[in-house]
Each structure stands twice: as C-alpha cells, then as structure tokens.
CSV table of C-alpha atoms and ligand atoms in Angstrom, one decimal:
chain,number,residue,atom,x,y,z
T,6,UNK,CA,-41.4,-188.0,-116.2
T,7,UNK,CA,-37.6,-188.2,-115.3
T,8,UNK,CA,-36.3,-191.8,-114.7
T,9,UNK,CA,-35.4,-192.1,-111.1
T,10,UNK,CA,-33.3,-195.4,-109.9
T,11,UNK,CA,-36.0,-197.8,-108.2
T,12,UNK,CA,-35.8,-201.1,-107.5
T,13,UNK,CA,-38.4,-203.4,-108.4
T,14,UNK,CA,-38.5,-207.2,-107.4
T,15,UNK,CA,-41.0,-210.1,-106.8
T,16,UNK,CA,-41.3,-213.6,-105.1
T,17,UNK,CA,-44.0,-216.5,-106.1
T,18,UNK,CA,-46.7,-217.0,-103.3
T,19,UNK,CA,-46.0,-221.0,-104.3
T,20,UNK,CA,-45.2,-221.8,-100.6
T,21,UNK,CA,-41.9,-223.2,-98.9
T,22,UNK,CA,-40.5,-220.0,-99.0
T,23,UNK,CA,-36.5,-220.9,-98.6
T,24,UNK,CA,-33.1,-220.5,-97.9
T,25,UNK,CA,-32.2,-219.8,-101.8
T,26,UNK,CA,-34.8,-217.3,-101.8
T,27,UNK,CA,-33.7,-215.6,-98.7
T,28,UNK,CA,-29.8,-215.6,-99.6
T,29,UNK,CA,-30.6,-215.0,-103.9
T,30,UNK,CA,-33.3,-212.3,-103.2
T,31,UNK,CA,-34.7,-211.0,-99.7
T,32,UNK,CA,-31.6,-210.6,-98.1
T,33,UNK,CA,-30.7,-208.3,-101.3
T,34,UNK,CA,-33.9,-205.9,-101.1
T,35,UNK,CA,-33.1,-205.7,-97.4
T,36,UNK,CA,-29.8,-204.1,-98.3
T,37,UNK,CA,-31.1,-202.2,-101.1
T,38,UNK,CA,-33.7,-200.0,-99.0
T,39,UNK,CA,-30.5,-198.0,-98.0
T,40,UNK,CA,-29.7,-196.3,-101.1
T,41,UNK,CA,-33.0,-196.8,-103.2
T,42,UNK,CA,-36.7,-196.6,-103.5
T,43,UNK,CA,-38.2,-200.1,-103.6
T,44,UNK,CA,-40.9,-201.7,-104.4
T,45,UNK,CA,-41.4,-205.5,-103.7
T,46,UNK,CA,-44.0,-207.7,-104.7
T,47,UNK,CA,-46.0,-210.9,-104.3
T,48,UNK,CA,-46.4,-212.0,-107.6
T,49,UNK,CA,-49.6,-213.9,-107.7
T,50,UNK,CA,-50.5,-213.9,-111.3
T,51,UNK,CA,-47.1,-215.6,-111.5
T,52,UNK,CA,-48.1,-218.4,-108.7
T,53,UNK,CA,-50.7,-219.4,-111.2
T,54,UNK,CA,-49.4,-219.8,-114.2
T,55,UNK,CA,-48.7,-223.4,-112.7
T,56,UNK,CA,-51.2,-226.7,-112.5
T,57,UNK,CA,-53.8,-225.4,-109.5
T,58,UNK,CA,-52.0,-228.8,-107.8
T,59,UNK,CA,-48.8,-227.1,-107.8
T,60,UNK,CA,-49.8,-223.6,-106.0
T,61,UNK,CA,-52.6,-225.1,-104.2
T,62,UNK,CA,-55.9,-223.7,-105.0
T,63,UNK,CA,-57.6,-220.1,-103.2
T,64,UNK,CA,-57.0,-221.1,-99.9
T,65,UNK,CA,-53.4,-221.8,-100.2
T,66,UNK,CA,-52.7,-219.1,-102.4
T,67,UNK,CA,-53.8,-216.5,-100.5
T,68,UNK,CA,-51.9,-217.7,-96.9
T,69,UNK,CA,-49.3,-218.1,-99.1
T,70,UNK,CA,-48.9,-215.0,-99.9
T,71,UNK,CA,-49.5,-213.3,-96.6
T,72,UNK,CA,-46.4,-215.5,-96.1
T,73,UNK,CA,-44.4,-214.3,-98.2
T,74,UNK,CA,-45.3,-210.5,-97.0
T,75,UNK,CA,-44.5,-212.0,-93.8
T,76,UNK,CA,-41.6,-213.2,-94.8
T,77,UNK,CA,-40.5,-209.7,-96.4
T,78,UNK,CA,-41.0,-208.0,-93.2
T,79,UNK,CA,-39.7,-210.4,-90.6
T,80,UNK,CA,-36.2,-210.1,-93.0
T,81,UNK,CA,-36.5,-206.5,-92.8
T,82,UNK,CA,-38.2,-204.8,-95.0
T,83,UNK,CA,-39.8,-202.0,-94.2
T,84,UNK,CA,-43.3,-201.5,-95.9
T,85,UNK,CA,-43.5,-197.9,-94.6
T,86,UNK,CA,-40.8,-196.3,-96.7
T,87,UNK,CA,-40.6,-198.6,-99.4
T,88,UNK,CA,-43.9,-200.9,-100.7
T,89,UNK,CA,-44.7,-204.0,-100.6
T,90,UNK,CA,-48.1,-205.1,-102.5
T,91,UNK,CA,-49.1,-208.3,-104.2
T,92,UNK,CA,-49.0,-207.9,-107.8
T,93,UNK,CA,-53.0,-209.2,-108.7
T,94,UNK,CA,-54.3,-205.7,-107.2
T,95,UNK,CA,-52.5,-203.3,-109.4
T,96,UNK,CA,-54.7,-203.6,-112.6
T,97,UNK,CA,-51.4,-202.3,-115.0
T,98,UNK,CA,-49.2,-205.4,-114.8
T,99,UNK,CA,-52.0,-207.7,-116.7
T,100,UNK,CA,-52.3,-204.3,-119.0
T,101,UNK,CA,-48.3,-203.9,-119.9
T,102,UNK,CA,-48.4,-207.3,-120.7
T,103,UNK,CA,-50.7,-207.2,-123.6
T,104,UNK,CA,-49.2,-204.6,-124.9
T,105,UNK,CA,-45.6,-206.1,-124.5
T,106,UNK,CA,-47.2,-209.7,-125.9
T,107,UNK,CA,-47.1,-207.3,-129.2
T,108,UNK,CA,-43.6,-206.6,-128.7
T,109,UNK,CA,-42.3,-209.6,-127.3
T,110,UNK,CA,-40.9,-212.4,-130.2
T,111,UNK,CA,-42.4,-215.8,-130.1
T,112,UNK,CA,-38.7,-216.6,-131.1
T,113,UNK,CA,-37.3,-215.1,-127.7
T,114,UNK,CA,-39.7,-216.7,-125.8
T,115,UNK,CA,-39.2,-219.9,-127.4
T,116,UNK,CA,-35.3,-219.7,-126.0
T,117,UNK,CA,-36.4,-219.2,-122.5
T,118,UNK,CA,-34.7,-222.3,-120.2
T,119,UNK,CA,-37.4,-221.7,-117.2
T,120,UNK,CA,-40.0,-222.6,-119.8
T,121,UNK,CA,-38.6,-226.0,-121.2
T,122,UNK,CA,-37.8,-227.2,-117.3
T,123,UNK,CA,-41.2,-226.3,-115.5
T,124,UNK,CA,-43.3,-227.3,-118.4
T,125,UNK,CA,-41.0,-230.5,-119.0
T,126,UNK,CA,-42.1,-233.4,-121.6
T,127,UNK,CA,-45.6,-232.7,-122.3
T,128,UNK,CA,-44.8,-229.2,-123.3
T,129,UNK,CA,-48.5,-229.3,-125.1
T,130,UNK,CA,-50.2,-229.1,-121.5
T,131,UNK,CA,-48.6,-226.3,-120.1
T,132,UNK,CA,-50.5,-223.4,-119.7
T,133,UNK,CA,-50.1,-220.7,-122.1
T,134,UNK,CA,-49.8,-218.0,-119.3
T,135,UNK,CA,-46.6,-220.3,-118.2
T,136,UNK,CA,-45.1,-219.3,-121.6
T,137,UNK,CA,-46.0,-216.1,-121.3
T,138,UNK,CA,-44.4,-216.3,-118.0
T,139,UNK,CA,-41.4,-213.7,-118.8
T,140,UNK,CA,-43.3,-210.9,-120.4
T,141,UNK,CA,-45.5,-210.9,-117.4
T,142,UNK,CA,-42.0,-210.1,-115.6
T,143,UNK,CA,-41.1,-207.6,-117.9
T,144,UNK,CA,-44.4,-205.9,-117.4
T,145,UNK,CA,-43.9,-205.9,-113.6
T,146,UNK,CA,-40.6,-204.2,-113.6
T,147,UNK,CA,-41.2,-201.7,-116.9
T,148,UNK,CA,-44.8,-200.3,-115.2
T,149,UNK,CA,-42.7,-198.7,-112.3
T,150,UNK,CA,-39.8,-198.1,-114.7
T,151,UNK,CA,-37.7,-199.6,-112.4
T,152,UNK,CA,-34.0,-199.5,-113.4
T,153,UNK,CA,-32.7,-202.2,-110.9
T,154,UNK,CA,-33.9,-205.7,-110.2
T,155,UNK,CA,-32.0,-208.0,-107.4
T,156,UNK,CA,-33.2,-211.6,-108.4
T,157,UNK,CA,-30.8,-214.6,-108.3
T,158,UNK,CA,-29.0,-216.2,-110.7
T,159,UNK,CA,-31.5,-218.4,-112.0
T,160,UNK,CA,-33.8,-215.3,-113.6
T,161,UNK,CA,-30.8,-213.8,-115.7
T,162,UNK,CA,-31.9,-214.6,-118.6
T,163,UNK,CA,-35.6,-213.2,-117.9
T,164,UNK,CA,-33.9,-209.9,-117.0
T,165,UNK,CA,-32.2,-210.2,-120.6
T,166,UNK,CA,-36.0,-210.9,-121.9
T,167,UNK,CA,-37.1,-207.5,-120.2
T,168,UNK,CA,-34.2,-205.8,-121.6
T,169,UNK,CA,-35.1,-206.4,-125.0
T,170,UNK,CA,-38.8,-205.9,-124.9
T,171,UNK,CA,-37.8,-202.4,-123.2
T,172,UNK,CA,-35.5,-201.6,-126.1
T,173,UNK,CA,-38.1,-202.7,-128.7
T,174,UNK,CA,-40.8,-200.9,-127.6
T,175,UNK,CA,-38.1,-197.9,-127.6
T,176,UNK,CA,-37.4,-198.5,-131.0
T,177,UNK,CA,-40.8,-199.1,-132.2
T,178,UNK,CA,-42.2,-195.9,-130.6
T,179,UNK,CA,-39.1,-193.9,-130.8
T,180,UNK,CA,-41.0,-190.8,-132.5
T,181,UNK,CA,-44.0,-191.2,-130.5
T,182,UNK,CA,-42.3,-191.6,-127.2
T,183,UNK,CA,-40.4,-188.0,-128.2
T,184,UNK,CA,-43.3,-186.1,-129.1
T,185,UNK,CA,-45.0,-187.4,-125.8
T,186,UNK,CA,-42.2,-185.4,-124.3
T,187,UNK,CA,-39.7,-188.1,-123.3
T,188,UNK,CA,-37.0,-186.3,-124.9
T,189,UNK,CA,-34.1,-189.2,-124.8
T,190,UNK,CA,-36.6,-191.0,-126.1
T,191,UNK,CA,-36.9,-193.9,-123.6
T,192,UNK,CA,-40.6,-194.8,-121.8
T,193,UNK,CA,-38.9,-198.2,-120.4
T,194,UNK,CA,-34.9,-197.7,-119.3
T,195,UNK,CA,-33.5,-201.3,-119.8
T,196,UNK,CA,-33.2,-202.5,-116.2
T,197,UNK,CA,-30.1,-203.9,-114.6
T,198,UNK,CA,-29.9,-207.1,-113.3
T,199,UNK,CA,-28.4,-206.9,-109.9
T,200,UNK,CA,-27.0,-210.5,-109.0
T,201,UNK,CA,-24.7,-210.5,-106.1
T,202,UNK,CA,-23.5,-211.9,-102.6
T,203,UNK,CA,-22.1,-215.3,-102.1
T,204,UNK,CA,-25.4,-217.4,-102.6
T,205,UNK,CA,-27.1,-216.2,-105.9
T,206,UNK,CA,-27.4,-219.7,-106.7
T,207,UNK,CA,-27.9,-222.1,-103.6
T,208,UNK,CA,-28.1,-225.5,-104.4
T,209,UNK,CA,-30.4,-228.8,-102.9
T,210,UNK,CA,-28.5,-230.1,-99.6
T,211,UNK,CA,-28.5,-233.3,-101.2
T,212,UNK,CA,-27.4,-232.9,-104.7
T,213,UNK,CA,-25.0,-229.7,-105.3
T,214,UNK,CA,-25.9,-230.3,-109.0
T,215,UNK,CA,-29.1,-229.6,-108.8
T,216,UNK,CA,-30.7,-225.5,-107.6
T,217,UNK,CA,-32.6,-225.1,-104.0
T,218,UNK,CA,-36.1,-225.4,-104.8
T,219,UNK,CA,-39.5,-224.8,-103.7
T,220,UNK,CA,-41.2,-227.5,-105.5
T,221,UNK,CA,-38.1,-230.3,-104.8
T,222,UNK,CA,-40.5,-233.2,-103.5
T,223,UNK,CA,-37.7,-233.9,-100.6
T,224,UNK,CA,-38.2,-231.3,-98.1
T,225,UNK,CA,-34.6,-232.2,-96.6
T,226,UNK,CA,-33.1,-230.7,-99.8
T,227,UNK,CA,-34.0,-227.4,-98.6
T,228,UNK,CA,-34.3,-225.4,-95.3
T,229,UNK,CA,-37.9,-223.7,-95.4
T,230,UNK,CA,-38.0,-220.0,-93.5
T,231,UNK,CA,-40.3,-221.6,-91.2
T,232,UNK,CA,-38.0,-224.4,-89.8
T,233,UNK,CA,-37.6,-224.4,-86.4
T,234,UNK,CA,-34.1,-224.9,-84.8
T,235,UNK,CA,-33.7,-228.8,-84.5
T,236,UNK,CA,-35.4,-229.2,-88.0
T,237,UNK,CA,-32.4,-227.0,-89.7
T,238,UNK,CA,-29.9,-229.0,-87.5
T,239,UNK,CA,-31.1,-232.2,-88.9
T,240,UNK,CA,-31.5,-231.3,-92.1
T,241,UNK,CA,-27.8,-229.3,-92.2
T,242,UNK,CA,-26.5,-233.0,-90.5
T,243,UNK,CA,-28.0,-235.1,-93.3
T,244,UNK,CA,-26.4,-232.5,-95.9
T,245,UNK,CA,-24.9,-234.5,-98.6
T,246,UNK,CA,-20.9,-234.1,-98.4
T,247,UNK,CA,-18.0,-235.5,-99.5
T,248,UNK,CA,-15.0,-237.6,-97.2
T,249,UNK,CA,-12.6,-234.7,-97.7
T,250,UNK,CA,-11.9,-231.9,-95.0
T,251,UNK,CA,-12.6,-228.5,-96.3
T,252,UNK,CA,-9.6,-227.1,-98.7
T,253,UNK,CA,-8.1,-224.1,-97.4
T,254,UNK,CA,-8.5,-222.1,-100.4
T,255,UNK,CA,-11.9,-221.4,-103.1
T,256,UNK,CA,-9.9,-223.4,-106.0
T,257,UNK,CA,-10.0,-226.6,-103.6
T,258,UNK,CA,-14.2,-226.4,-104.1
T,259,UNK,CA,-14.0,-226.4,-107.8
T,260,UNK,CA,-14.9,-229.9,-107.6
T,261,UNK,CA,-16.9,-230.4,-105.0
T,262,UNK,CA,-20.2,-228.7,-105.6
T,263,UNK,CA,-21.6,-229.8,-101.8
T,264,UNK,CA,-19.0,-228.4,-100.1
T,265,UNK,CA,-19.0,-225.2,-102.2
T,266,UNK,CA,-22.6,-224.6,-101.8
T,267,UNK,CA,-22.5,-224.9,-97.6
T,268,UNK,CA,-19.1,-222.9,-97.7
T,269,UNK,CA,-20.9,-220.5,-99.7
T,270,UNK,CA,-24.1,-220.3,-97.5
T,271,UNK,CA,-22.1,-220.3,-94.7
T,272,UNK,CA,-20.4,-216.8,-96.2
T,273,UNK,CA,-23.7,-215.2,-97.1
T,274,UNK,CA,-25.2,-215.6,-93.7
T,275,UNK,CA,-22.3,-214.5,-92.1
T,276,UNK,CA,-21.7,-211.7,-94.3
T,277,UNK,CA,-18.0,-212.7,-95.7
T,278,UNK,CA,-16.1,-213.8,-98.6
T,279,UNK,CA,-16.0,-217.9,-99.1
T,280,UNK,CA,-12.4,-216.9,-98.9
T,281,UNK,CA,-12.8,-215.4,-95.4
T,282,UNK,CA,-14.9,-218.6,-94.5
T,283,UNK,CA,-12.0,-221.6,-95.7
T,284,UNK,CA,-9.3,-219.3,-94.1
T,285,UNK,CA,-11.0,-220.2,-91.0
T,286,UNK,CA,-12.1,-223.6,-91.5
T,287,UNK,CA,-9.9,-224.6,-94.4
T,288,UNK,CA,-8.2,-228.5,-93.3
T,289,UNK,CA,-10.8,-229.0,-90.5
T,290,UNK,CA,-13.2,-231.8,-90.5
T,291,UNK,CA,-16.6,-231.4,-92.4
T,292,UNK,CA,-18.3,-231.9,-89.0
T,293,UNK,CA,-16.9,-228.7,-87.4
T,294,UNK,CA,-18.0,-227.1,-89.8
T,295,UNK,CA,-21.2,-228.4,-90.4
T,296,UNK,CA,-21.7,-227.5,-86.0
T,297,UNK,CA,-20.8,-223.8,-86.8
T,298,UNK,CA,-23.1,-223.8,-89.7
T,299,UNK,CA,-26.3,-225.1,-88.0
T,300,UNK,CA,-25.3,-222.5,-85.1
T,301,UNK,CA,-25.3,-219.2,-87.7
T,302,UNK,CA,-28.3,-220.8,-89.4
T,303,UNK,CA,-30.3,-220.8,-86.6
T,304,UNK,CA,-29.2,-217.7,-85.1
T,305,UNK,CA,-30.2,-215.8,-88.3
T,306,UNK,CA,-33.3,-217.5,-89.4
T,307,UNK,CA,-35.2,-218.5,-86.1
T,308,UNK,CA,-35.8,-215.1,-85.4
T,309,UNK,CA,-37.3,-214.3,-89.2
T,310,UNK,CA,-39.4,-217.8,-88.6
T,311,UNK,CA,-40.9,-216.7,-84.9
T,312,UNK,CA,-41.6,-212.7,-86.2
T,313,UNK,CA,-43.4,-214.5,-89.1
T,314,UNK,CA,-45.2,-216.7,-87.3
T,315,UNK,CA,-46.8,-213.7,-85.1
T,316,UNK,CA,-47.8,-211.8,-88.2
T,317,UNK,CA,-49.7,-215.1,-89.8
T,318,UNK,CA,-51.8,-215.1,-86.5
T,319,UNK,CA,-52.6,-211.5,-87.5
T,320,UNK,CA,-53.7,-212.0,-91.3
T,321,UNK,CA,-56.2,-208.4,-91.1
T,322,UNK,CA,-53.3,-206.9,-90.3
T,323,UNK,CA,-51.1,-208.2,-93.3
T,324,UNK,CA,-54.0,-207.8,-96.1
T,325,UNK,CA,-53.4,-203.9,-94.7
T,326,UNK,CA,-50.0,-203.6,-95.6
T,327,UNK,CA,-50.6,-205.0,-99.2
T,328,UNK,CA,-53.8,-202.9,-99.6
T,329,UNK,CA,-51.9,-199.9,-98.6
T,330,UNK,CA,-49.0,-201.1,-100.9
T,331,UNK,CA,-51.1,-201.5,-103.6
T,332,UNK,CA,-52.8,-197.8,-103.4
T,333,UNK,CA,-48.9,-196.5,-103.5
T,334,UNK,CA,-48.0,-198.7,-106.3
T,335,UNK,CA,-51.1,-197.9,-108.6
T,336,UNK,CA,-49.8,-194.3,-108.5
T,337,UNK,CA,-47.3,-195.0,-110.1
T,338,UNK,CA,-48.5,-198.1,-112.3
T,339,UNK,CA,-51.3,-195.5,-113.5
T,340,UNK,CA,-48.6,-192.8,-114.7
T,341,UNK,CA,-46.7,-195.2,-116.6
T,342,UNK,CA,-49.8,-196.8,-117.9
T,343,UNK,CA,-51.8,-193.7,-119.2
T,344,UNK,CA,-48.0,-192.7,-121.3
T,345,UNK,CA,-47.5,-196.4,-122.5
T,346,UNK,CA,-51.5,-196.0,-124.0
T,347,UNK,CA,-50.8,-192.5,-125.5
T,348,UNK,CA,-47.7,-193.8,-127.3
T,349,UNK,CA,-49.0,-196.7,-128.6
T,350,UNK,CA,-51.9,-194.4,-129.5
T,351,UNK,CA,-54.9,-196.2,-127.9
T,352,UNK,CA,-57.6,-193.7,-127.2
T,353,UNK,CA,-58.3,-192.9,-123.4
T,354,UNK,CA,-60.5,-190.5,-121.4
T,355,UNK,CA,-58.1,-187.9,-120.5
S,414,TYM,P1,-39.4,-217.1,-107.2
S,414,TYM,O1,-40.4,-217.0,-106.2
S,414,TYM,O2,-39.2,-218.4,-107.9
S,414,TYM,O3,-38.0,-216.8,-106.6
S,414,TYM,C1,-37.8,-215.6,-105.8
S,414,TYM,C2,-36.4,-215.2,-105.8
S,414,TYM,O4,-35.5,-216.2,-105.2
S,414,TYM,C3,-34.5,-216.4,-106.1
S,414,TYM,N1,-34.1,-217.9,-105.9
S,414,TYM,C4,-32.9,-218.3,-105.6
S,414,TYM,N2,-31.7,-217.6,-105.4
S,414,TYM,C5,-30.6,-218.4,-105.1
S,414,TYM,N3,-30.6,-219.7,-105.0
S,414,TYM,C6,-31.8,-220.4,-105.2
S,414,TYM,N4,-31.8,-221.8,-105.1
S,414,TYM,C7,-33.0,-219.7,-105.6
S,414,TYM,N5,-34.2,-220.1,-105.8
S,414,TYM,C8,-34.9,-218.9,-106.1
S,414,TYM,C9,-35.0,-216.2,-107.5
S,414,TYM,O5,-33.9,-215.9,-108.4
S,414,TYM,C10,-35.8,-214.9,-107.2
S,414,TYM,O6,-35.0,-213.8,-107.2
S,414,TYM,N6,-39.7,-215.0,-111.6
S,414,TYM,C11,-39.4,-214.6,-110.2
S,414,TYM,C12,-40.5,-213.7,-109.6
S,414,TYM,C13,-40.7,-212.4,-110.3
S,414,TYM,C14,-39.8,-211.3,-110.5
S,414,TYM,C15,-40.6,-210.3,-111.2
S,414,TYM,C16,-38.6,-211.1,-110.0
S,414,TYM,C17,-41.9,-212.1,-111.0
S,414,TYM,N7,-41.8,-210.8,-111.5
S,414,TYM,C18,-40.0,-209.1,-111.5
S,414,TYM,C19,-38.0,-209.9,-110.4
S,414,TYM,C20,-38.7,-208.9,-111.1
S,414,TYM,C21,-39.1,-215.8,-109.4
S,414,TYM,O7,-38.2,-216.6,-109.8
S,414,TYM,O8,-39.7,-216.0,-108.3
C-alpha cells in the first residue's frame, strides 16, 4: 500500500453552519479538489459527543447533516470526483479508535484546550466520548491515511494529537508494520495540518476576542450559511467596531481585534491579502467599509444559501450522495483496517 497525498477533513452536523466554518474550512477543501484526492465528511459521532440538548436529538441530527452535505456542495464540492460521506456509516472510524484509545496517553488527552472549554466547570459530567473527542479525529484522518487535513486554526492542536498517536503506533509496531510489507515502516504518515487563507480564525461580530461559533447563544455574533440578504446586512451593521477609520496598513489592526477580523473577512471573501484590502480602504470611514462588506457577503454567500435550500427540499436525493460516499470511503477504510488488525495481530477471517 504506497502512501498517496489525500486530503481528509470533517465538519460537526451541530447546526448553524457559519461564516468561520466556510472561510476556516469549506472554502479550503473547495480549493484543494484541484490538486488532490479528497474526502470530506459529516462527522456525526463527533455531533454527539455533546448533551442531546446541544445537537438536538434524531430529528435534528439527521437534517443537520444533510445540511452540512448541502452546504459542501452548494460551496463547491464536487461529490463525484472526490467523496463526501457522513462518518456514522463507515464502520472503521469507531474501530481505529479503539485501537488508538491503546495508543493514545491519558496525559496528552488531558492537555487538550477543546476539552477544558466545551466541558467547562463541571468537567465530571461531560461525556467520556467528549474526552475521547481527539482520538476519534485521529482515527478519521489515519483510516484513509490521509497526509493532509485543512481545518482552521482552532483544531491545531488536535492535528498535533493525530500526529503523535500516528508516530506511536509507528514506533510500537515498527517490526510488525515491516514484516507486513510496509517497508519505511509507516501504516499512518503523520498528517499535515493545512491552516491557511486570511480567516483561519474568524471571530464573533460582537466581541473580536472571542472565536465565531456555532453554539454562541447570540445569533448576531455570527452570519449562518443560511442568511438571507437583509439578515447579513443587519447583522454586518450591528458589528461591533471601534470610532477609528480603518489604518492604512496591517500593523494599524494590531489593536483592534473588530476591525481586524472584518478586514480580514473582507480579504478571504474577496480572495486578497488584508494588505490589498486597507490599501483600498485604509483612512475611510468604518461605514464605507462596512457597505462594501455586506455587498461581497451577499454576493458570495446568497447563492450557497438558495442552492442549499433546493437540495434540503430534496433530502432522497442527499442521503444518495452520502450512501454512495460511504460505499467509496469503506473501500478504502476496509484496506487500512484489515492492515491496522494484522499489525496489531488481532486474528481475522482472511
Ligand atoms: P467543526 O464542525 O467545529 O468545525 C468545522 C471546521 O470549521 C473550522 N472553524 C473555524 N474556522 C475559522 N474561524 C472560526 N471561527 C471557525 N469555527 C470553526 C474548524 O476549525 C473546522 O475546520 N473537530 C472538527 C471536525 C472533525 C475533523 C476531523 C476535522 C472531526 N474529525 C478530522 C478534520 C479532520 C471540528 O472542529 O468541526
């Protein structure tokens, strides 16, 4: 089995699919079906790792994600030459991550930041598959060996946790994995983090302190891939900014974390550098600015909110793409999967 340079990636079916996770993520795996096989999924057994309040219940989990598929496509993504699956029908990723529960140190896990802020105070409540949260990850991106992952900033340090479960269970198995006929003696090739654009890291529209997020109670700190036109003008209006005009140059928004995060939205959508973006507004009123940015925002995203809204009246033919995805994915899950047992030496039907 040669190591071939896939991408793997996957988005939470947790609903209010937004702007952080279009500019971080989608907009990335869009870009990346040009010069790679990928493979993109909806990762369900990660949506529940969270109180049933939080993701909803059955109903909700499963239009969310045929959302989030929607979502994938109406970006661009094209399930045809790459796949997209949801990640509960591919039987491996639960499998890997026993295996790498064995590998993985309580001690690494116990570092992980994602953890301590979703779980909060009462730490003692959380679900143990929340904890567990990271080597689930791992096992997602290891079982297609994928070697890179786009994510934004905020999952660095998970990609650092499936580096070092991939180099453990290299080291652990190193004669094993040889005489199975891996002759550099990797199964799993530590992926690559691929963190780039503009907007890895969009923050709420009213506190540049704090990262865009689903589960923010105030729906005006975000703008939702389903918001129609008016909605993101209103919401882009209310944005929290300061009295100054825009500085002409990226050191001017050192301190100004408001205005850096809409200069820097304002560059990912449009596809320049912040530079680019002050050079033109640079000394010009916020409110200018703040015109031209509800303008590009709507032209980009109300297409990607009516094309999703057409395939949710369709949900048949969603559940195919995923159900096809899924048959292309096990393929591959099942290769890995049958090595990964005959390394660790787990008798199998061959
Ligand atoms: P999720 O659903 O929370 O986020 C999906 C993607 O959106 C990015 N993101 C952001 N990017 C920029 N600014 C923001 N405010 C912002 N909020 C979210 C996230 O970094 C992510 O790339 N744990 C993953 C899901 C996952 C995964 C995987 C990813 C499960 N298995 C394997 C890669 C590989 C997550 O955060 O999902």
């Amino acid at each position: 089995m040669a190591i071939v340079e896939r991408v793997f990636s996957g988005v939470q079916p947790t609903g209010n699919l937004h702007l952080g996770n279009y500019l971080g993520a989608i907009v990335n795996f869009v870009r990346l079906q040009e010069t790679h096989n990928c493979i993109y999924c909806v990762v369900d057994l990660h949506a529940i790792t969270q109180p049933v309040s939080v993701w909803g219940g059955p109903t909700e989990l499963a239009r969310n994600t045929r959302e989030v598929t929607a979502a994938f496509i109406a970006a661009g993504i094209d399930p045809n030459k790459h796949i997209v699956f949801n990640q509960s029908q591919v039987t491996g990723h639960a499998e890997l991550t026993w295996i790498f529960n064995c590998v993985a140190r309580i001690g690494w896990l116990n570092r992980m930041t994602q953890f301590k802020e979703k779980a909060g105070k009462d730490r003692e409540n959380a679900s143990v598959g929340l904890y567990d949260y990271p080597v689930l990850m791992a096992a997602d991106i290891l079982l297609y060996r994928a070697t890179h992952v786009p994510v934004g900033e905020d999952q660095k340090q998970h990609l650092e946790l499936a580096r070092d479960i991939a180099q453990k269970f290299n080291n652990d198995f190193a004669d094993s994995i040889r005489s199975h006929g891996f002759a550099d003696g990797l199964l799993f090739p530590p992926p690559e983090p691929l963190i780039t654009g503009p907007a890895t890291r969009v923050m709420s529209l009213r506190d540049g302190t704090k990262k865009m997020s689903k589960s923010d109670s105030s729906d005006n700190s975000r703008i939702n891939l389903t918001d129609d036109a008016d909605t993101i003008a209103q919401k882009i209006r209310k944005a929290k900014t300061d009295p100054e005009p825009l500085p002409s140059e990226e050191k001017g928004l050192e301190p100004r974390p408001e205005a850096d995060n809409l200069v820097g939205i304002y560059a990912a959508l449009s596809g320049r550098s912040k530079a680019e973006v002050l050079r033109e507004f640079g000394g010009g009123q916020f409110s200018n600015f703040k015109n031209a940015l509800v303008e590009l925002c709507v032209t980009k995203l109300s297409p990607i909110a009516s094309e999703m809204k057409r395939l949710m009246a369709d949900p048949g033919h969603v559940d195919a793409i995923l159900i096809d995805g899924a048959d292309r994915a096990s393929v591959i899950a099942h290769e890995t999967m049958q090595a990964a047992k005959d390394i660790v030496g787990f008798i199998r039907k061959p």
